[in-house]
Coordinates of C-alpha atoms in Angstrom, one line a residue:
M207 CA -14.0 -8.3 -32.0
H208 CA -11.8 -5.2 -31.6
T209 CA -12.0 -2.4 -34.2
L210 CA -9.7 0.4 -35.2
P211 CA -10.4 3.8 -33.5
L212 CA -13.8 5.3 -34.6
S213 CA -14.2 2.5 -37.2
E214 CA -17.0 0.4 -35.7
A215 CA -19.5 1.3 -38.4
R216 CA -17.0 0.8 -41.1
A217 CA -16.0 -2.6 -39.8
Q218 CA -19.7 -3.5 -39.4
G219 CA -20.5 -2.6 -43.0
N220 CA -17.5 -4.4 -44.4
L221 CA -18.3 -7.6 -42.4
E222 CA -21.9 -7.5 -43.5
N223 CA -20.7 -7.2 -47.1
Q224 CA -18.9 -10.5 -46.5
S225 CA -22.2 -12.1 -45.2
F226 CA -21.2 -12.0 -41.5
R227 CA -24.0 -11.2 -39.0
T228 CA -22.9 -8.3 -36.7
F229 CA -24.4 -6.3 -33.8
L230 CA -23.2 -2.8 -32.8
P231 CA -25.0 -1.7 -29.6
K232 CA -25.2 2.1 -29.5
R233 CA -26.3 4.9 -27.1
R234 CA -27.1 8.6 -27.4
K235 CA -24.2 10.7 -26.2
T236 CA -23.9 14.4 -25.7
I237 CA -20.8 16.1 -27.2
R238 CA -19.6 19.6 -26.2
H239 CA -17.5 21.6 -28.6
A240 CA -17.0 25.3 -28.8
R241 CA -19.8 26.0 -26.3
K242 CA -22.2 24.0 -28.3
M243 CA -23.8 20.7 -27.4
S244 CA -25.1 18.1 -29.7
T245 CA -26.4 14.6 -29.2
I246 CA -25.0 11.8 -31.4
E247 CA -25.3 8.0 -31.6
A248 CA -22.1 6.5 -30.2
P249 CA -21.1 2.8 -29.7
F250 CA -22.0 1.5 -26.3
F251 CA -18.7 -0.4 -26.2
P252 CA -16.2 1.8 -28.1
R253 CA -13.9 -0.1 -30.4
Y254 CA -15.9 -3.4 -30.0
L255 CA -18.4 -5.1 -32.3
F256 CA -20.1 -8.4 -32.0
V257 CA -19.9 -10.8 -34.9
A258 CA -21.6 -14.2 -35.2
L259 CA -19.2 -16.9 -36.3
D260 CA -19.6 -20.6 -37.0
L261 CA -16.1 -21.9 -36.8
T262 CA -16.9 -24.9 -38.9
R263 CA -18.7 -23.1 -41.7
H264 CA -17.3 -19.5 -41.9
Q265 CA -13.8 -18.5 -43.0
W266 CA -13.5 -16.6 -39.8
R267 CA -9.8 -15.7 -40.2
S268 CA -10.8 -13.3 -43.0
V269 CA -12.3 -11.1 -40.3
N270 CA -8.8 -9.9 -39.2
G271 CA -8.1 -8.6 -42.7
T272 CA -11.3 -6.6 -43.0
F273 CA -11.0 -2.8 -43.2
G274 CA -11.9 -1.3 -39.9
V275 CA -11.1 -4.4 -37.9
S276 CA -8.1 -4.4 -35.6
R277 CA -8.4 -8.1 -34.6
L278 CA -10.7 -10.8 -33.3
V279 CA -10.6 -11.3 -29.5
M280 CA -9.0 -14.7 -29.2
R281 CA -8.6 -17.4 -26.7
G282 CA -5.6 -19.4 -27.8
D283 CA -5.9 -19.9 -31.5
E284 CA -9.7 -19.6 -31.7
P285 CA -12.1 -16.6 -31.3
Y286 CA -13.2 -16.0 -27.7
P287 CA -17.0 -16.5 -27.5
V288 CA -19.2 -14.2 -25.5
P289 CA -21.1 -16.0 -22.8
R290 CA -24.5 -17.4 -24.1
G291 CA -27.3 -14.9 -23.6
V292 CA -25.3 -11.7 -23.3
V293 CA -25.6 -10.6 -26.9
E294 CA -29.2 -11.8 -27.1
T295 CA -30.1 -9.7 -24.1
L296 CA -28.4 -6.6 -25.6
I297 CA -30.3 -7.2 -28.9
A298 CA -33.6 -7.5 -27.0
S299 CA -32.9 -4.2 -25.2
A300 CA -32.1 -2.3 -28.4
D301 CA -34.5 -0.5 -30.7
D302 CA -34.6 -0.7 -34.5
H303 CA -31.5 1.5 -34.8
G304 CA -29.4 -0.5 -32.4
I305 CA -29.7 2.1 -29.6
L306 CA -30.0 0.4 -26.2
Q307 CA -33.2 1.1 -24.3
L308 CA -32.1 0.7 -20.7
G309 CA -35.2 2.3 -19.1
Q310 CA -36.7 -1.0 -18.1
H311 CA -33.8 -1.8 -15.8
L312 CA -34.1 1.4 -13.7
K313 CA -35.0 1.2 -10.0
V314 CA -35.9 4.1 -7.7
G315 CA -33.1 4.8 -5.3
S316 CA -30.4 3.2 -7.4
P317 CA -27.3 5.1 -8.7
V318 CA -27.3 6.1 -12.4
R319 CA -25.0 7.8 -14.9
L320 CA -26.4 10.6 -17.0
L321 CA -25.6 9.9 -20.7
A322 CA -26.9 13.1 -22.4
G323 CA -27.6 16.7 -21.7
P324 CA -25.6 19.4 -19.9
F325 CA -24.8 17.0 -17.1
A326 CA -23.6 14.1 -19.2
D327 CA -21.3 11.6 -17.4
H328 CA -22.3 12.8 -14.0
L329 CA -23.5 10.3 -11.3
A330 CA -26.9 10.7 -9.7
I331 CA -29.6 8.9 -7.8
L332 CA -32.8 7.9 -9.4
D333 CA -35.7 9.6 -7.6
R334 CA -38.8 8.9 -9.7
L335 CA -40.0 7.2 -12.8
D336 CA -43.2 8.0 -14.7
D337 CA -45.2 6.3 -17.4
S338 CA -44.3 8.8 -20.1
G339 CA -40.6 7.7 -20.1
R340 CA -39.3 10.6 -18.0
V341 CA -37.2 10.1 -14.9
R342 CA -36.2 12.5 -12.1
V343 CA -32.7 12.2 -10.7
L344 CA -31.0 13.8 -7.8
L345 CA -27.6 15.3 -8.7
E346 CA -25.0 16.5 -6.2
L347 CA -24.2 20.1 -7.3
M348 CA -22.3 22.7 -5.1
G349 CA -22.9 20.8 -1.9
R350 CA -26.6 20.1 -2.3
Q351 CA -28.9 17.7 -4.2
V352 CA -30.6 19.2 -7.3
S353 CA -33.6 17.5 -9.0
I354 CA -33.2 17.1 -12.7
S355 CA -35.7 15.6 -15.2
A356 CA -34.4 13.4 -18.1
H357 CA -35.6 10.8 -20.5
C358 CA -35.3 7.2 -19.2
N359 CA -32.9 6.3 -22.1
D360 CA -30.6 9.1 -21.1
V361 CA -29.6 7.4 -17.9
L362 CA -27.6 4.3 -17.4
P363 CA -28.2 2.1 -14.3
L364 CA -25.1 1.3 -12.4
P365 CA -24.4 -1.9 -10.5

């Protein structure tokens, strides 16, 4: 479903109060403000939240009237289902706090996007993985490749 801006957690709480099962995948994100950087938990899919619906049992139309919800994603006059296995895979890749742990999908030589740290949102090439959960990436800076170390959950594999 689609939520109001910055209202994913509010919508999730209100839906769970109505006995709906929800899933909000999150990631760690670095924010820069006034020369200061901080890392926060942010939705992996901004303004979207997964909700389990049984159309024969639930009063699913009440979801649209829930505080924090913009609207259900619809196909005609029924909610549009996510393909089978997508949400299950995301849940299996998340830790207890709902933060996606994408380190197991990393391959040396593949492109990645940095998600946290001073180079957040930059593209790089994965150079090395180690058993302690650290990765080394090669980042293009000022016309040359620079080696940077990061935690494996701070990089997102790209297709």
